Amino acid sequence: MTFEIDYTLIKKACNLLHQSDVVAMPTETVYGLAADATTDQAIVKIYEMKNRPSFNPLIAHFPDIEAAKKYVHFSKTAELLAKHFWGLDYHRPLTLVLPRLENTNLSHLATAGLDTVAVRVPAHPIALELLRQFRKPLAAPSANRSNHISPTTAEHVRMSFGENAPFILDGGACQIGLESTILDMTQDQPVLLRPGGATVEEIEDVLKLPVLRHNDPSATIKAPGMLKRHYAPSLPLRLNVVKPLHGEAFLGFGHAENAILNLSPSSNLSEAASNLFSMLRDLDNPKFNGIAVMPIPHEGLGLAINDRLSRAATKS
Ligand code: AMP
Ligand code: MG
């Protein structure tokens, strides 16, 4: 693709991202709503704008494999796939779910608290240039409001958000228009989590290994518990607690006298959302015998917070 990149616009987008703002960027699949994947407060804006009722883990985008290696562990087979599918000359939309490295500053809200990260290198020259200049990973789900269809032009993004539209880098119509294939590479056997623009046949051909279909009943996933889809702390979690039991770590919201940590002392739901996963992780410490969370109002971002809290409490 020959493409004139307007570096002034890339710089403007970078400045917005550095201020924890979101921008819409073109990729070869669909337009993404991008934010700094290392900053909880930036990620929460994605959820506010999309109006999503739950916090799904987001795909972290990188300019190349080397940049991704600072955040996730690549097995030999994962690297083989990445090299095959993420080239500058030959490229297919493939997202790899890989183990998160310890001690990275990746936002726990971006990964919805999981120890794995979905990573991908996009193909669009504007997305690649933005990623190179920003020098940090970008989390980017599709740039549409919840329940709207995925946008494949800048105009779709504008229409979906109306007057709340973010700054949009216009890169023309997306070539593929279909989401990336998502492959879980955290176990011995690769598992297809979502079919997309890169075919299973081609993946199997590169790996010389069969790919398990996540929804295929005949597929035996060796350790079922290993396909962790939701974050759950090791300690038991109780919700809607007003008075904690002895030994419980009390996670507050709003005015809370005996809270160990407080999601938002001023009852601000977006502050609470940005703190949710990192605070749960901080409290998941054997010096306590459980975590008790104060009631969170069931409105706005509170829906997504309560959704994740109830999944974390049931451990399913
Ligand atoms: P989207 O960004 O809207 O294309 O969707 C991203 C998809 O990736 C969602 O279906 C997520 O559930 C999935 N995903 C992201 N991170 C992970 C992960 N660590 N493990 C499993 N699935 C993931
Ligand atoms: Mg979408």
CSV table of C-alpha atoms and ligand atoms in Angstrom, one decimal:
chain,number,residue,atom,x,y,z
A,1,MET,CA,0.0,0.0,0.0
A,2,THR,CA,1.4,3.4,-0.9
A,3,PHE,CA,0.4,5.9,1.7
A,4,GLU,CA,1.2,9.5,2.5
A,5,ILE,CA,1.6,9.7,6.2
A,6,ASP,CA,0.9,13.1,7.8
A,7,TYR,CA,3.4,13.3,10.6
A,8,THR,CA,1.8,16.4,12.1
A,9,LEU,CA,-1.4,14.4,12.7
A,10,ILE,CA,0.6,11.4,14.1
A,11,LYS,CA,2.3,13.9,16.5
A,12,LYS,CA,-1.1,15.3,17.5
A,13,ALA,CA,-2.4,11.8,18.2
A,14,CYS,CA,0.7,11.0,20.3
A,15,ASN,CA,0.3,14.1,22.4
A,16,LEU,CA,-3.3,13.1,23.1
A,17,LEU,CA,-2.3,9.6,24.0
A,18,HIS,CA,0.4,11.0,26.4
A,19,GLN,CA,-2.4,12.9,28.1
A,20,SER,CA,-4.2,9.6,28.7
A,21,ASP,CA,-6.7,10.5,26.0
A,22,VAL,CA,-8.1,8.1,23.3
A,23,VAL,CA,-7.7,8.4,19.5
A,24,ALA,CA,-9.2,6.3,16.7
A,25,MET,CA,-6.6,4.7,14.5
A,26,PRO,CA,-6.9,2.7,11.3
A,27,THR,CA,-5.7,-0.9,11.2
A,28,GLU,CA,-6.0,-3.3,8.4
A,29,THR,CA,-8.8,-5.1,10.2
A,30,VAL,CA,-11.1,-2.4,11.6
A,31,TYR,CA,-10.6,1.1,13.1
A,32,GLY,CA,-9.4,0.8,16.7
A,33,LEU,CA,-10.2,3.1,19.7
A,34,ALA,CA,-6.6,3.4,21.0
A,35,ALA,CA,-5.3,4.3,24.5
A,36,ASP,CA,-2.0,4.0,26.4
A,37,ALA,CA,-2.0,0.3,27.5
A,38,THR,CA,0.2,1.2,30.5
A,39,THR,CA,-2.2,3.6,32.1
A,40,ASP,CA,-5.4,2.5,33.9
A,41,GLN,CA,-6.9,6.0,33.6
A,42,ALA,CA,-6.4,6.0,29.8
A,43,ILE,CA,-8.0,2.5,29.5
A,44,VAL,CA,-11.0,3.5,31.5
A,45,LYS,CA,-11.8,6.1,28.8
A,46,ILE,CA,-12.1,3.4,26.2
A,47,TYR,CA,-14.8,1.7,28.3
A,48,GLU,CA,-16.6,5.0,29.0
A,49,MET,CA,-16.7,5.9,25.3
A,50,LYS,CA,-17.7,2.5,24.1
A,51,ASN,CA,-20.3,2.2,26.8
A,52,ARG,CA,-19.5,-1.5,27.3
A,53,PRO,CA,-21.3,-3.3,30.1
A,54,SER,CA,-18.3,-5.4,30.9
A,55,PHE,CA,-14.5,-5.1,31.0
A,56,ASN,CA,-13.1,-7.6,28.4
A,57,PRO,CA,-9.4,-7.9,28.2
A,58,LEU,CA,-8.1,-5.7,25.3
A,59,ILE,CA,-5.6,-6.5,22.6
A,60,ALA,CA,-2.3,-4.7,23.1
A,61,HIS,CA,-0.8,-3.5,19.8
A,62,PHE,CA,2.9,-3.2,19.1
A,63,PRO,CA,5.0,-2.0,16.2
A,64,ASP,CA,7.1,-5.2,16.0
A,65,ILE,CA,7.9,-8.5,17.8
A,66,GLU,CA,10.8,-6.9,19.7
A,67,ALA,CA,8.6,-4.3,21.3
A,68,ALA,CA,6.1,-7.0,22.3
A,69,LYS,CA,8.9,-9.1,23.9
A,70,LYS,CA,9.2,-6.5,26.6
A,71,TYR,CA,5.7,-7.3,27.9
A,72,VAL,CA,5.0,-11.0,27.1
A,73,HIS,CA,6.9,-14.3,26.9
A,74,PHE,CA,7.2,-15.8,23.4
A,75,SER,CA,7.6,-19.6,23.3
A,76,LYS,CA,9.5,-20.9,20.2
A,77,THR,CA,6.2,-21.7,18.5
A,78,ALA,CA,4.7,-18.4,19.3
A,79,GLU,CA,7.7,-16.7,17.8
A,80,LEU,CA,7.5,-18.8,14.7
A,81,LEU,CA,3.9,-17.7,14.2
A,82,ALA,CA,4.7,-14.0,14.9
A,83,LYS,CA,7.6,-14.0,12.4
A,84,HIS,CA,5.4,-15.6,9.7
A,85,PHE,CA,2.3,-13.5,10.2
A,86,TRP,CA,3.6,-10.1,11.3
A,87,GLY,CA,6.1,-9.3,8.6
A,88,LEU,CA,6.2,-6.0,6.7
A,89,ASP,CA,6.1,-7.8,3.3
A,90,TYR,CA,3.7,-10.6,4.3
A,91,HIS,CA,1.1,-10.0,7.0
A,92,ARG,CA,-2.1,-11.6,8.2
A,93,PRO,CA,-4.2,-10.4,11.2
A,94,LEU,CA,-3.2,-12.7,14.0
A,95,THR,CA,-3.5,-12.0,17.8
A,96,LEU,CA,-1.5,-14.2,20.1
A,97,VAL,CA,-2.5,-14.7,23.8
A,98,LEU,CA,0.8,-15.0,25.7
A,99,PRO,CA,1.9,-15.1,29.3
A,100,ARG,CA,2.4,-11.6,30.7
A,101,LEU,CA,6.0,-10.9,32.0
A,102,GLU,CA,6.3,-10.0,35.6
A,103,ASN,CA,7.1,-6.4,36.5
A,104,THR,CA,5.8,-4.8,33.4
A,105,ASN,CA,3.8,-1.6,33.7
A,106,LEU,CA,1.0,-2.9,31.5
A,107,SER,CA,-2.4,-1.8,32.9
A,108,HIS,CA,-4.3,-4.5,34.7
A,109,LEU,CA,-7.5,-2.9,33.5
A,110,ALA,CA,-6.3,-3.4,29.9
A,111,THR,CA,-5.8,-7.2,30.6
A,112,ALA,CA,-8.9,-7.4,32.8
A,113,GLY,CA,-6.6,-8.7,35.6
A,114,LEU,CA,-5.5,-11.8,33.7
A,115,ASP,CA,-1.9,-13.0,33.7
A,116,THR,CA,-2.0,-13.3,29.9
A,117,VAL,CA,-2.0,-10.6,27.3
A,118,ALA,CA,-3.5,-10.7,23.8
A,119,VAL,CA,-0.8,-9.1,21.5
A,120,ARG,CA,-0.7,-8.2,17.9
A,121,VAL,CA,1.3,-6.2,15.3
A,122,PRO,CA,-1.1,-4.5,12.9
A,123,ALA,CA,-0.3,-3.9,9.2
A,124,HIS,CA,-1.6,-0.4,8.6
A,125,PRO,CA,1.2,2.1,8.0
A,126,ILE,CA,-0.5,4.8,10.1
A,127,ALA,CA,-1.0,2.4,13.1
A,128,LEU,CA,2.6,1.3,12.8
A,129,GLU,CA,3.9,4.8,12.7
A,130,LEU,CA,1.8,5.8,15.6
A,131,LEU,CA,3.0,2.8,17.6
A,132,ARG,CA,6.7,3.6,16.7
A,133,GLN,CA,6.4,7.2,17.8
A,134,PHE,CA,4.4,6.6,20.9
A,135,ARG,CA,6.8,3.9,22.0
A,136,LYS,CA,4.3,2.3,24.4
A,137,PRO,CA,1.7,-0.4,23.6
A,138,LEU,CA,-1.7,0.7,22.6
A,139,ALA,CA,-4.8,-1.1,23.7
A,140,ALA,CA,-7.4,-0.8,21.0
A,141,PRO,CA,-10.8,-2.5,20.7
A,142,SER,CA,-13.0,-1.6,17.7
A,143,ALA,CA,-13.8,2.1,17.5
A,144,ASN,CA,-17.6,1.9,17.9
A,145,ARG,CA,-20.1,2.2,20.7
A,146,SER,CA,-21.2,-1.1,22.2
A,147,ASN,CA,-23.8,-2.9,20.0
A,148,HIS,CA,-22.8,-0.9,16.9
A,149,ILE,CA,-21.0,-2.7,14.1
A,150,SER,CA,-17.2,-2.5,13.7
A,151,PRO,CA,-16.1,0.6,11.8
A,152,THR,CA,-14.1,0.1,8.6
A,153,THR,CA,-13.9,3.8,7.7
A,154,ALA,CA,-13.3,7.1,9.6
A,155,GLU,CA,-16.8,8.1,8.7
A,156,HIS,CA,-18.2,5.0,10.5
A,157,VAL,CA,-16.3,6.0,13.6
A,158,ARG,CA,-17.7,9.5,13.4
A,159,MET,CA,-21.2,8.2,13.0
A,160,SER,CA,-21.0,5.8,15.9
A,161,PHE,CA,-19.8,8.4,18.4
A,162,GLY,CA,-21.5,11.5,17.0
A,163,GLU,CA,-20.5,14.6,18.8
A,164,ASN,CA,-18.4,12.6,21.3
A,165,ALA,CA,-16.2,11.3,18.5
A,166,PRO,CA,-12.5,11.1,19.4
A,167,PHE,CA,-9.6,12.5,17.3
A,168,ILE,CA,-9.5,10.2,14.2
A,169,LEU,CA,-6.5,9.4,12.1
A,170,ASP,CA,-8.1,8.8,8.7
A,171,GLY,CA,-6.4,6.0,6.9
A,172,GLY,CA,-9.0,5.2,4.3
A,173,ALA,CA,-11.1,2.1,4.2
A,174,CYS,CA,-9.7,-0.9,6.1
A,175,GLN,CA,-8.5,-3.6,3.7
A,176,ILE,CA,-9.7,-6.7,5.6
A,177,GLY,CA,-12.7,-5.4,7.5
A,178,LEU,CA,-12.8,-8.6,9.6
A,179,GLU,CA,-11.4,-8.9,13.1
A,180,SER,CA,-8.1,-10.7,13.8
A,181,THR,CA,-7.8,-14.4,14.5
A,182,ILE,CA,-7.1,-14.9,18.3
A,183,LEU,CA,-5.0,-17.8,19.2
A,184,ASP,CA,-4.2,-18.9,22.8
A,185,MET,CA,-0.5,-19.9,22.9
A,186,THR,CA,-0.2,-20.2,26.7
A,187,GLN,CA,-0.4,-24.0,26.7
A,188,ASP,CA,1.4,-26.8,24.8
A,189,GLN,CA,-1.4,-26.9,22.3
A,190,PRO,CA,-2.6,-23.8,20.5
A,191,VAL,CA,-6.3,-23.0,21.0
A,192,LEU,CA,-8.4,-20.9,18.6
A,193,LEU,CA,-10.4,-18.4,20.7
A,194,ARG,CA,-11.8,-16.4,17.8
A,195,PRO,CA,-11.7,-17.1,14.1
A,196,GLY,CA,-10.7,-14.1,12.0
A,197,GLY,CA,-8.6,-12.9,9.1
A,198,ALA,CA,-5.8,-15.4,9.5
A,199,THR,CA,-6.9,-18.9,8.7
A,200,VAL,CA,-6.5,-21.9,11.0
A,201,GLU,CA,-5.2,-23.9,8.0
A,202,GLU,CA,-2.3,-21.5,7.6
A,203,ILE,CA,-1.5,-21.5,11.3
A,204,GLU,CA,-1.4,-25.3,11.3
A,205,ASP,CA,0.7,-25.3,8.3
A,206,VAL,CA,3.3,-23.0,9.9
A,207,LEU,CA,3.2,-24.8,13.2
A,208,LYS,CA,2.9,-28.4,11.9
A,209,LEU,CA,0.6,-28.8,14.8
A,210,PRO,CA,-3.2,-29.1,15.1
A,211,VAL,CA,-5.1,-26.1,16.5
A,212,LEU,CA,-7.8,-26.9,19.1
A,213,ARG,CA,-11.1,-25.2,18.4
A,214,HIS,CA,-12.2,-23.6,21.6
A,215,ASN,CA,-15.9,-24.4,21.0
A,216,ASP,CA,-15.4,-27.9,19.6
A,217,PRO,CA,-16.8,-30.4,22.1
A,218,SER,CA,-14.4,-33.1,20.9
A,219,ALA,CA,-11.4,-30.9,21.7
A,220,THR,CA,-9.9,-32.0,24.9
A,221,ILE,CA,-8.2,-29.1,26.6
A,222,LYS,CA,-5.7,-30.7,28.9
A,223,ALA,CA,-6.0,-28.5,31.8
A,224,PRO,CA,-9.4,-26.9,31.6
A,225,GLY,CA,-8.8,-24.5,34.4
A,226,MET,CA,-5.8,-23.1,32.5
A,227,LEU,CA,-8.0,-21.3,30.0
A,228,LYS,CA,-8.6,-18.5,32.4
A,229,ARG,CA,-11.2,-16.2,30.9
A,230,HIS,CA,-11.8,-14.1,34.0
A,231,TYR,CA,-9.7,-12.7,36.7
A,232,ALA,CA,-10.3,-14.2,40.1
A,233,PRO,CA,-8.2,-13.5,43.2
A,234,SER,CA,-6.9,-16.5,45.3
A,235,LEU,CA,-8.7,-15.2,48.4
A,236,PRO,CA,-12.5,-15.6,48.7
A,237,LEU,CA,-14.3,-12.5,47.5
A,238,ARG,CA,-17.5,-11.1,49.1
A,239,LEU,CA,-19.6,-8.4,47.4
A,240,ASN,CA,-21.9,-5.7,48.6
A,241,VAL,CA,-20.4,-5.8,52.1
A,242,VAL,CA,-21.1,-3.0,54.5
A,243,LYS,CA,-19.3,-4.5,57.5
A,244,PRO,CA,-16.2,-6.7,56.9
A,245,LEU,CA,-15.5,-9.8,58.9
A,246,HIS,CA,-12.5,-10.2,61.1
A,247,GLY,CA,-9.4,-10.8,58.9
A,248,GLU,CA,-11.0,-9.6,55.7
A,249,ALA,CA,-9.4,-7.0,53.5
A,250,PHE,CA,-12.0,-4.3,53.1
A,251,LEU,CA,-12.1,-2.6,49.7
A,252,GLY,CA,-14.1,0.6,49.9
A,253,PHE,CA,-16.1,2.8,47.6
A,254,GLY,CA,-17.1,6.3,48.7
A,255,HIS,CA,-16.9,7.1,52.4
A,256,ALA,CA,-15.4,4.1,54.2
A,257,GLU,CA,-13.7,4.3,57.6
A,258,ASN,CA,-12.0,1.0,57.9
A,259,ALA,CA,-11.2,0.3,54.2
A,260,ILE,CA,-7.7,-0.9,53.5
A,261,LEU,CA,-7.9,0.5,50.0
A,262,ASN,CA,-10.6,2.6,48.5
A,263,LEU,CA,-11.7,2.3,44.8
A,264,SER,CA,-12.8,5.9,44.9
A,265,PRO,CA,-13.2,7.9,48.1
A,266,SER,CA,-15.3,10.5,46.2
A,267,SER,CA,-17.6,7.8,44.7
A,268,ASN,CA,-16.4,8.4,41.2
A,269,LEU,CA,-17.1,5.3,39.0
A,270,SER,CA,-14.5,6.0,36.4
A,271,GLU,CA,-11.8,6.3,39.2
A,272,ALA,CA,-13.1,3.1,40.7
A,273,ALA,CA,-13.0,1.3,37.3
A,274,SER,CA,-9.4,2.4,36.8
A,275,ASN,CA,-8.4,1.1,40.2
A,276,LEU,CA,-10.4,-2.1,40.2
A,277,PHE,CA,-8.0,-4.8,39.1
A,278,SER,CA,-4.8,-3.3,40.6
A,279,MET,CA,-6.4,-2.9,44.0
A,280,LEU,CA,-7.9,-6.4,44.0
A,281,ARG,CA,-4.4,-7.7,43.2
A,282,ASP,CA,-2.9,-5.6,46.0
A,283,LEU,CA,-5.4,-7.0,48.5
A,284,ASP,CA,-5.0,-10.6,47.3
A,285,ASN,CA,-2.4,-11.3,50.0
A,286,PRO,CA,-2.3,-14.3,52.4
A,287,LYS,CA,-2.1,-12.0,55.4
A,288,PHE,CA,-5.9,-11.6,54.9
A,289,ASN,CA,-8.4,-14.4,54.9
A,290,GLY,CA,-10.7,-12.8,52.3
A,291,ILE,CA,-11.6,-9.7,50.4
A,292,ALA,CA,-14.8,-7.8,51.1
A,293,VAL,CA,-16.0,-5.2,48.6
A,294,MET,CA,-18.4,-2.4,49.4
A,295,PRO,CA,-21.6,-2.0,47.2
A,296,ILE,CA,-20.9,-0.3,43.9
A,297,PRO,CA,-23.9,1.6,42.3
A,298,HIS,CA,-25.3,-0.3,39.3
A,299,GLU,CA,-25.2,2.5,36.8
A,300,GLY,CA,-22.8,3.7,34.1
A,301,LEU,CA,-19.4,2.1,34.5
A,302,GLY,CA,-20.8,0.5,37.7
A,303,LEU,CA,-22.4,-2.2,35.5
A,304,ALA,CA,-19.0,-3.3,34.2
A,305,ILE,CA,-17.4,-3.1,37.6
A,306,ASN,CA,-20.1,-5.3,39.1
A,307,ASP,CA,-20.0,-7.7,36.2
A,308,ARG,CA,-16.3,-8.3,36.8
A,309,LEU,CA,-16.6,-8.5,40.5
A,310,SER,CA,-19.3,-11.1,40.3
A,311,ARG,CA,-17.3,-13.2,37.9
A,312,ALA,CA,-14.2,-12.9,40.2
A,313,ALA,CA,-16.4,-13.9,43.1
A,314,THR,CA,-17.7,-17.1,41.5
A,315,LYS,CA,-14.3,-18.2,40.0
A,316,SER,CA,-16.0,-19.8,37.0
B,1,AMP,P1,-11.6,-6.8,20.3
B,1,AMP,O1,-10.5,-5.9,20.9
B,1,AMP,O2,-13.0,-6.1,20.4
B,1,AMP,O3,-11.3,-7.2,18.9
B,1,AMP,O4,-11.7,-8.0,21.2
B,1,AMP,C1,-10.6,-8.6,21.8
B,1,AMP,C2,-10.9,-10.0,22.1
B,1,AMP,O5,-9.7,-10.6,22.6
B,1,AMP,C3,-12.0,-10.3,23.2
B,1,AMP,O6,-12.8,-11.3,22.7
B,1,AMP,C4,-11.2,-10.7,24.4
B,1,AMP,O7,-11.9,-11.6,25.2
B,1,AMP,C5,-10.0,-11.4,23.7
B,1,AMP,N1,-8.8,-11.4,24.6
B,1,AMP,C6,-8.1,-10.3,24.9
B,1,AMP,N2,-7.1,-10.6,25.8
B,1,AMP,C7,-7.3,-11.9,26.1
B,1,AMP,C8,-6.6,-12.8,27.0
B,1,AMP,N3,-5.6,-12.5,27.7
B,1,AMP,N4,-7.0,-14.1,27.0
B,1,AMP,C9,-8.1,-14.5,26.3
B,1,AMP,N5,-8.8,-13.7,25.4
B,1,AMP,C10,-8.4,-12.4,25.3
B,2,MG,MG,-15.9,-4.9,18.4
